[in-house]
Amino acid sequence: MSIEILPVTGLPEVKPGDDLAALLSGADLRDGDIVVITSKIVSKAEGRVRRAPDRTAAIEEETERVVARRGDTVISQTRHGFVMAAAGVDASNTEPGTVLLLPEDSDASANRIRAALPVAAGVIISDTFGRPWRHGLTDVAIGVSGVTPLADFRGGDDTHGNPLQATVTALADEIAAAAELVKGKLSGVPVAIVRGLPHLVLSGDGPGVRPLIRPADEDLFRYGSRDVVFARRTIRAFSADPVDPGAVRRAVEAGIAAPAPHHTTPWRFVLLESPEVRVKLLDAMRDAWIDDLRGDGFTEESIAKRVRRGDVLRNAPYLVVPCLVMEGSHTYRDERRNASEREMFIVATGAGVENFLIQLAVEGLGSAWVSSTMFCRPVVREILDLPSTWDPMGCVAVGHAAEPPRDRAPRDAADFILTR
C-alpha cells in the first residue's frame, strides 16, 4: 500500500461566507481521497472571527474549564471536549487585532463540505495541539466526516501471538498529522489531499470526531494543576462498587505530606476495611449520640432526624478515621500558650485531611468528612482499640459517587480577601 499526500495550492484568502467546497472545485479530487482542511479557514468561512486587542476575553468565553495555567499560558477544555492551549483561540494567520475561534461544530462543518464535494471523499478538519510530556506541536482531527476515526485492535493477536488489550489507533489524527507535512505553518497551504486510503472512507458521515475524545471518567490524567483542588467534592451517596485499598493508601501518602509544626507528624489514619468493625463503630457512636441528645433535652423526633444525618457513613463502603497526635508538641507553663500549641496541631491535622480528600478525588473516589467521632471520642478509642493519645478528628466516608455532585455554589474570592 502506498499513500500520496498532495498540497492544494492557489487557494484565495478565505472570507466569511465563502463556500469551501466550491473553492476546492479546481483540485484534483478522486473517489476515495481524504481532504484535510486546516480549521482556520473553516473558522474564517463561518465567520468565527472576533475583533480583540488580545486573546484573553475570547479564551474565557470559549473555555469550559481551565485545566492548567502558568503565567500567560492557559490549557483549557472547550465545550467541544477538546483540551488544548488557549481554548483553540488563535491570533496567527488572521488580520492584526482579530482572533479566530474554533468552528462551532467541526463535525457538522466537515459534513457540509463533504456533501458538496463532486466525488466520494472523506473530510477531516485539523487543528494544532501540544502533547503532554512531548515537545513540539502536531495536527490532530477536530472534525471528521466520512472517515473511520479509530482502528480498534483489541481482542486480536500480534505477530507473536500475544493478545492485544489496549491497542486503539487514532487513524483520523494520524491522517491529519501526515497532511500537515505538506501544508506547513508558513507556506499558506491550508488544504491537503491524502490519497491511498479508500478503505477508510465511509459511504455516510460516520461517527465524527467524538470517538477520539476520551470520556472524563476514563481519563487517568483528568485533572490539571488548576483542577486538582476543585476535584474534591463532598459525596453523600455512594454506589456499591468496592474501594481499592491501594488508592486509599496513596491518599494517605498525600495526607502526610501536609505542613506541621516543629517538624512533627501529627496525623494518623485508621482504615476501617472490615464491614463488621464499621457496623460496630457506627452502632456504638449512634447510641452515644442518642444518649447525649436525650441528656440535652431533644425530642425523640429531633433525635431521629439528627441520627439520620449519619447515614452517609453507614452507606459508605469504606471509612477512615483521621486522628491527631500531639507527639513532639511543646509544653509551656502558660495555659494560653499550651492552647495555642494544640491549635497549631489541629490546623496541621486539617491540612493533612484536606490533602487526603483531594488525593481521593484524583484517584476517582468520592468522600465526605463528617465530624461525628469528635463528639464521642472515648467510644471511638474503645471500639477501635486506639491509644489514649490518639484524638479522632471526624470520620471520612469513602466510595464511588452514585451520581454526579451538584454544582458548587458560586463564590468570588474577593469576598474573602482583606487587603492592608
Coordinates of C-alpha atoms in Angstrom, one line a residue:
M1 CA 0.0 0.0 0.0
S2 CA 1.3 3.4 -0.9
I3 CA 0.0 6.8 0.2
E4 CA 0.2 10.2 -1.5
I5 CA -0.1 13.5 0.3
L6 CA -0.8 16.3 -2.1
P7 CA -0.9 20.0 -1.2
V8 CA -3.8 22.0 -2.6
T9 CA -2.2 25.3 -3.8
G10 CA -3.5 28.5 -5.3
L11 CA -6.5 28.9 -2.9
P12 CA -7.5 32.6 -2.3
E13 CA -7.7 34.2 1.1
V14 CA -10.9 32.8 2.7
K15 CA -13.5 35.3 3.8
P16 CA -16.7 34.9 5.9
G17 CA -19.5 33.3 3.8
D18 CA -17.1 31.5 1.4
D19 CA -18.1 28.1 0.1
L20 CA -15.1 25.9 0.9
A21 CA -16.3 23.0 -1.3
A22 CA -16.6 25.5 -4.2
L23 CA -13.1 26.8 -3.6
L24 CA -11.8 23.2 -3.9
S25 CA -13.5 22.7 -7.3
G26 CA -10.3 23.0 -9.1
A27 CA -8.4 20.5 -7.0
D28 CA -7.5 17.0 -8.4
L29 CA -10.1 15.2 -6.2
R30 CA -10.9 11.5 -6.7
D31 CA -13.2 9.0 -5.1
G32 CA -11.6 7.5 -2.0
D33 CA -9.5 10.6 -1.3
I34 CA -9.4 12.2 2.2
V35 CA -9.4 16.0 2.2
V36 CA -7.7 17.5 5.3
I37 CA -8.6 21.2 5.9
T38 CA -7.0 23.5 8.4
S39 CA -9.6 24.7 10.9
K40 CA -8.5 28.3 10.4
I41 CA -10.1 28.6 7.0
V42 CA -13.3 26.8 8.2
S43 CA -13.5 29.3 11.1
K44 CA -13.0 32.2 8.6
A45 CA -15.6 30.9 6.2
E46 CA -18.1 30.5 9.1
G47 CA -17.4 34.0 10.5
R48 CA -15.7 32.8 13.7
V49 CA -13.6 35.9 13.7
R50 CA -13.5 38.3 16.7
R51 CA -12.2 41.8 17.0
A52 CA -10.0 41.7 20.1
P53 CA -6.9 43.7 21.3
D54 CA -5.7 40.4 22.8
R55 CA -7.0 36.8 23.2
T56 CA -7.9 36.9 26.9
A57 CA -11.6 37.6 26.7
A58 CA -12.1 35.3 23.8
I59 CA -10.3 32.5 25.7
E60 CA -12.5 33.0 28.7
E61 CA -15.6 32.8 26.5
E62 CA -14.5 29.6 24.8
T63 CA -13.3 27.8 28.0
E64 CA -15.5 25.2 29.7
R65 CA -12.9 24.7 32.4
V66 CA -9.3 25.8 33.0
V67 CA -7.1 22.7 33.3
A68 CA -3.8 24.4 33.9
R69 CA -2.4 27.9 34.0
R70 CA 1.2 29.1 34.2
G71 CA 1.8 32.8 33.5
D72 CA 0.0 33.8 30.3
T73 CA -0.3 30.1 29.2
V74 CA -3.7 28.6 29.7
I75 CA -4.6 25.0 28.9
S76 CA -8.4 24.7 28.7
Q77 CA -11.2 22.3 27.9
T78 CA -13.5 23.7 25.3
R79 CA -17.2 23.0 25.1
H80 CA -16.4 20.5 22.3
G81 CA -14.5 18.4 24.8
F82 CA -11.0 19.3 23.5
V83 CA -8.2 20.0 26.0
M84 CA -5.8 22.4 24.3
A85 CA -3.9 25.6 24.7
A86 CA -5.9 28.8 24.9
A87 CA -9.2 27.0 24.2
G88 CA -8.2 26.9 20.5
V89 CA -8.3 30.7 20.2
D90 CA -5.7 31.7 17.6
A91 CA -4.2 35.1 16.7
S92 CA -2.0 33.8 13.8
N93 CA -2.8 33.9 10.1
T94 CA -5.5 36.4 10.7
E95 CA -5.6 40.2 10.4
P96 CA -4.0 42.2 13.2
G97 CA -6.4 43.0 16.0
T98 CA -8.5 39.9 15.3
V99 CA -8.6 36.3 16.6
L100 CA -10.0 33.1 15.3
L101 CA -12.3 30.8 17.3
L102 CA -12.7 27.1 16.6
P103 CA -15.8 26.2 14.5
E104 CA -19.0 25.9 16.4
D105 CA -19.3 22.2 15.4
S106 CA -16.4 20.9 13.4
D107 CA -18.2 17.6 12.6
A108 CA -21.1 19.5 11.2
S109 CA -18.8 21.7 9.2
A110 CA -17.0 18.6 7.8
N111 CA -20.3 17.0 6.9
R112 CA -21.4 20.1 4.9
I113 CA -18.2 20.3 3.0
R114 CA -18.2 16.6 2.2
A115 CA -21.8 16.6 1.0
A116 CA -20.9 19.4 -1.5
L117 CA -17.8 17.7 -3.0
P118 CA -18.1 16.3 -6.5
V119 CA -16.5 13.0 -5.5
A120 CA -17.0 10.4 -2.8
A121 CA -14.3 11.6 -0.5
G122 CA -13.8 11.9 3.3
V123 CA -13.1 15.2 5.1
I124 CA -11.0 15.9 8.2
I125 CA -10.8 19.3 9.8
S126 CA -7.5 19.6 11.6
D127 CA -6.0 21.9 14.3
T128 CA -2.7 22.0 16.1
F129 CA -2.3 20.6 19.6
G130 CA 0.5 20.3 22.0
R131 CA 1.1 16.9 23.7
P132 CA 1.7 16.0 27.3
W133 CA 5.3 15.0 28.0
R134 CA 6.5 15.8 24.5
H135 CA 8.0 19.0 23.0
G136 CA 6.6 20.2 19.7
L137 CA 3.1 20.5 18.2
T138 CA 1.2 18.2 15.8
D139 CA -2.0 18.4 13.9
V140 CA -5.0 16.3 15.0
A141 CA -8.5 15.9 13.8
I142 CA -11.2 18.1 15.4
G143 CA -13.9 17.3 12.8
V144 CA -14.4 14.2 10.8
S145 CA -16.9 13.2 8.1
G146 CA -16.9 10.0 6.0
V147 CA -13.7 8.7 7.6
T148 CA -13.2 5.8 10.0
P149 CA -11.7 7.7 13.0
L150 CA -10.3 4.8 15.0
A151 CA -9.0 1.3 14.4
D152 CA -9.6 -1.0 17.4
F153 CA -7.2 -3.9 17.5
R154 CA -8.2 -5.1 21.0
G155 CA -9.0 -8.8 21.1
G156 CA -6.7 -9.6 18.2
D157 CA -3.1 -11.1 18.4
D158 CA 0.2 -9.5 17.4
T159 CA 2.7 -11.3 15.1
H160 CA 4.0 -13.3 18.1
G161 CA 0.5 -14.4 19.2
N162 CA 0.3 -12.0 22.1
P163 CA -3.2 -10.7 22.8
L164 CA -3.8 -7.0 22.1
Q165 CA -5.6 -5.4 25.1
A166 CA -5.1 -1.7 24.7
T167 CA -4.3 -1.0 21.0
V168 CA -6.6 1.5 19.5
T169 CA -5.1 3.6 16.7
A170 CA -6.3 7.2 16.1
L171 CA -6.5 7.0 12.3
A172 CA -8.0 10.4 11.8
D173 CA -5.3 12.0 13.9
E174 CA -2.5 10.2 12.0
I175 CA -4.0 11.4 8.7
A176 CA -4.3 15.0 10.0
A177 CA -0.6 14.9 11.1
A178 CA 0.5 13.4 7.8
A179 CA -1.3 16.1 5.8
E180 CA 0.4 18.9 7.8
L181 CA 3.7 17.7 6.3
V182 CA 2.8 19.3 3.0
K183 CA 0.6 22.2 4.4
G184 CA 3.1 23.6 6.9
K185 CA 2.6 26.6 9.2
L186 CA 4.2 29.3 7.0
S187 CA 3.5 28.0 3.4
G188 CA 0.0 29.4 3.1
V189 CA -1.4 25.9 2.1
P190 CA -4.4 25.2 4.2
V191 CA -5.7 22.0 2.5
A192 CA -4.1 18.7 1.6
I193 CA -5.4 15.6 -0.1
V194 CA -4.4 12.2 1.3
R195 CA -4.7 9.5 -1.4
G196 CA -4.4 5.8 -1.0
L197 CA -6.7 5.1 2.0
P198 CA -10.0 4.4 0.3
H199 CA -10.7 1.6 2.8
L200 CA -11.1 4.2 5.5
V201 CA -13.6 6.3 3.5
L202 CA -17.2 5.7 4.5
S203 CA -20.4 5.9 2.5
G204 CA -22.0 8.1 5.1
D205 CA -20.9 10.7 7.5
G206 CA -19.8 8.2 10.1
P207 CA -19.4 8.8 13.9
G208 CA -17.4 12.0 13.6
V209 CA -14.6 13.1 16.0
R210 CA -16.5 12.0 19.2
P211 CA -14.8 8.5 19.4
L212 CA -11.4 10.3 19.6
I213 CA -12.4 12.3 22.7
R214 CA -11.7 10.3 25.9
P215 CA -14.6 10.5 28.4
A216 CA -13.6 12.2 31.7
D217 CA -14.2 9.1 33.8
E218 CA -11.8 7.1 31.7
D219 CA -9.0 9.7 31.8
L220 CA -6.2 8.9 34.2
F221 CA -4.9 12.4 33.8
R222 CA -8.3 14.2 34.0
Y223 CA -7.2 16.8 36.5
G224 CA -4.7 19.5 35.5
S225 CA -3.0 21.7 38.1
R226 CA -5.9 24.1 38.1
D227 CA -8.4 21.3 38.7
V228 CA -6.8 19.4 41.5
V229 CA -8.1 21.3 44.5
F230 CA -11.6 21.7 43.0
A231 CA -11.8 18.0 42.2
R232 CA -12.6 17.4 45.9
R233 CA -16.4 17.4 46.4
T234 CA -18.5 16.2 49.3
I235 CA -20.2 13.0 48.2
R236 CA -23.2 11.7 50.2
A237 CA -24.5 8.9 48.0
F238 CA -22.2 6.0 47.1
S239 CA -22.5 3.1 44.6
A240 CA -22.0 -0.5 45.6
D241 CA -18.6 -0.6 43.8
P242 CA -15.8 -1.7 46.0
V243 CA -13.0 0.7 47.1
D244 CA -9.4 -0.1 46.1
P245 CA -7.4 -0.1 49.4
G246 CA -4.3 0.8 47.5
A247 CA -6.0 4.0 46.3
V248 CA -6.8 4.9 50.0
R249 CA -3.2 4.3 51.0
R250 CA -1.9 6.5 48.2
A251 CA -4.3 9.2 49.5
V252 CA -2.7 8.8 53.0
E253 CA 0.7 9.4 51.4
A254 CA -0.7 12.7 50.2
G255 CA -2.2 13.4 53.6
I256 CA 1.1 13.0 55.4
A257 CA 2.8 15.5 53.0
A258 CA 1.0 18.4 54.7
P259 CA 2.9 21.0 56.7
A260 CA 3.1 20.6 60.5
P261 CA 4.7 22.5 63.4
H262 CA 8.1 21.6 64.8
H263 CA 8.8 19.0 62.1
T264 CA 6.3 16.7 63.7
T265 CA 3.9 14.2 62.1
P266 CA 0.6 14.7 63.9
W267 CA -1.5 12.6 61.6
R268 CA -2.7 9.0 62.0
F269 CA -5.3 7.4 59.6
V270 CA -7.3 4.5 60.8
L271 CA -8.6 2.5 57.8
L272 CA -11.9 0.6 58.5
E273 CA -11.7 -2.1 55.9
S274 CA -13.8 -4.7 57.9
P275 CA -17.5 -4.3 57.5
E276 CA -18.0 -5.8 61.0
V277 CA -15.8 -3.1 62.6
R278 CA -17.6 -0.4 60.6
V279 CA -21.0 -1.5 61.8
K280 CA -19.8 -2.0 65.4
L281 CA -18.3 1.5 65.5
L282 CA -21.3 3.2 63.9
D283 CA -23.8 1.4 66.2
A284 CA -21.8 2.5 69.3
M285 CA -21.5 6.1 68.0
R286 CA -25.2 6.2 67.3
D287 CA -26.0 5.0 70.9
A288 CA -23.7 7.6 72.3
W289 CA -25.2 10.4 70.2
I290 CA -28.7 9.4 71.3
D291 CA -27.7 9.4 75.0
D292 CA -26.1 12.9 74.6
L293 CA -29.1 14.3 72.7
R294 CA -31.6 13.0 75.3
G295 CA -29.5 14.5 78.0
D296 CA -29.7 17.8 76.2
G297 CA -33.5 17.6 76.2
F298 CA -34.0 17.0 72.4
T299 CA -37.3 15.4 71.4
E300 CA -37.3 11.8 70.0
E301 CA -38.3 13.2 66.6
S302 CA -35.5 15.6 66.6
I303 CA -33.1 12.9 67.7
A304 CA -34.2 10.6 65.0
K305 CA -33.7 13.4 62.4
R306 CA -30.2 14.1 63.6
V307 CA -29.2 10.5 63.8
R308 CA -30.2 10.0 60.1
R309 CA -27.5 12.5 59.2
G310 CA -25.1 9.7 60.0
D311 CA -26.4 7.6 57.1
V312 CA -23.7 8.9 54.8
L313 CA -21.2 7.0 57.0
R314 CA -23.4 3.9 57.2
N315 CA -24.0 3.7 53.5
A316 CA -20.3 4.2 52.5
P317 CA -18.3 1.1 51.6
Y318 CA -15.2 2.3 53.3
L319 CA -14.5 4.5 56.3
V320 CA -11.4 6.3 57.5
V321 CA -10.9 7.9 60.9
P322 CA -8.2 10.6 60.9
C323 CA -6.6 11.1 64.3
L324 CA -4.5 13.9 65.8
V325 CA -1.5 13.0 67.9
M326 CA 0.5 15.6 69.9
E327 CA 3.8 13.9 69.8
G328 CA 6.6 16.5 69.5
S329 CA 4.4 19.3 70.8
H330 CA 5.9 21.8 73.3
T331 CA 4.6 22.2 76.9
Y332 CA 4.6 25.7 78.4
R333 CA 3.8 27.0 81.9
D334 CA 1.3 29.3 80.4
E335 CA -2.0 27.6 79.5
R336 CA -2.7 30.2 76.9
R337 CA 0.4 29.1 75.0
N338 CA -0.4 25.5 75.5
A339 CA -3.9 26.1 74.0
S340 CA -2.2 27.8 71.0
E341 CA 0.2 24.9 70.6
R342 CA -2.8 22.5 70.3
E343 CA -4.5 24.8 67.8
M344 CA -1.3 24.6 65.7
F345 CA -1.5 20.8 65.7
I346 CA -5.3 20.9 64.9
V347 CA -4.6 23.1 61.9
A348 CA -1.9 20.7 60.7
T349 CA -4.3 17.8 61.0
G350 CA -6.9 19.6 59.0
A351 CA -4.3 20.3 56.3
G352 CA -3.4 16.6 56.2
V353 CA -7.1 15.6 55.9
E354 CA -7.6 18.0 53.1
N355 CA -4.6 16.6 51.2
F356 CA -6.1 13.1 51.8
L357 CA -9.5 14.2 50.5
I358 CA -8.0 15.8 47.4
Q359 CA -6.0 12.7 46.5
L360 CA -9.0 10.5 46.9
A361 CA -10.7 12.6 44.3
V362 CA -7.7 12.3 42.0
E363 CA -8.0 8.5 42.5
G364 CA -11.6 8.7 41.3
L365 CA -13.1 8.3 44.7
G366 CA -15.8 10.4 46.4
S367 CA -15.6 11.4 50.1
A368 CA -17.4 13.1 52.9
W369 CA -15.6 14.3 56.0
V370 CA -18.1 14.1 58.9
S371 CA -17.2 15.4 62.4
S372 CA -19.2 12.7 64.2
T373 CA -16.3 11.0 66.0
M374 CA -15.3 14.2 67.7
F375 CA -18.5 14.0 69.8
C376 CA -17.8 10.6 71.2
R377 CA -14.0 10.2 71.2
P378 CA -13.9 7.7 74.2
V379 CA -16.3 5.4 72.4
V380 CA -14.2 5.5 69.2
R381 CA -11.0 4.8 71.0
E382 CA -12.6 1.8 72.8
I383 CA -14.2 0.2 69.7
L384 CA -11.1 0.7 67.5
D385 CA -8.6 -0.1 70.3
L386 CA -6.7 3.2 69.8
P387 CA -4.1 4.6 72.1
S388 CA -5.4 7.2 74.6
T389 CA -3.1 9.8 72.9
W390 CA -4.9 9.4 69.5
D391 CA -7.6 12.0 69.1
P392 CA -10.3 11.1 66.5
M393 CA -11.0 14.1 64.3
G394 CA -14.1 13.1 62.5
C395 CA -14.8 10.2 60.1
V396 CA -14.3 10.2 56.3
A397 CA -16.8 8.2 54.2
V398 CA -15.1 6.9 51.0
G399 CA -16.6 5.3 47.9
H400 CA -17.6 5.8 44.3
A401 CA -20.1 8.5 43.7
A402 CA -23.6 7.1 42.9
E403 CA -24.4 10.3 41.0
P404 CA -22.5 13.5 39.9
P405 CA -22.2 16.1 42.6
R406 CA -24.2 19.2 42.4
D407 CA -22.5 22.3 41.1
R408 CA -20.7 24.4 43.6
A409 CA -22.3 27.5 44.9
P410 CA -20.7 30.4 43.2
R411 CA -18.1 32.2 45.3
D412 CA -16.0 35.2 44.5
A413 CA -12.5 35.1 46.1
A414 CA -12.7 38.9 46.5
D415 CA -15.4 38.4 49.1
F416 CA -13.0 36.5 51.3
I417 CA -9.9 38.8 51.0
L418 CA -8.9 41.7 53.2
T419 CA -6.0 43.8 52.0
R420 CA -3.9 46.0 54.3

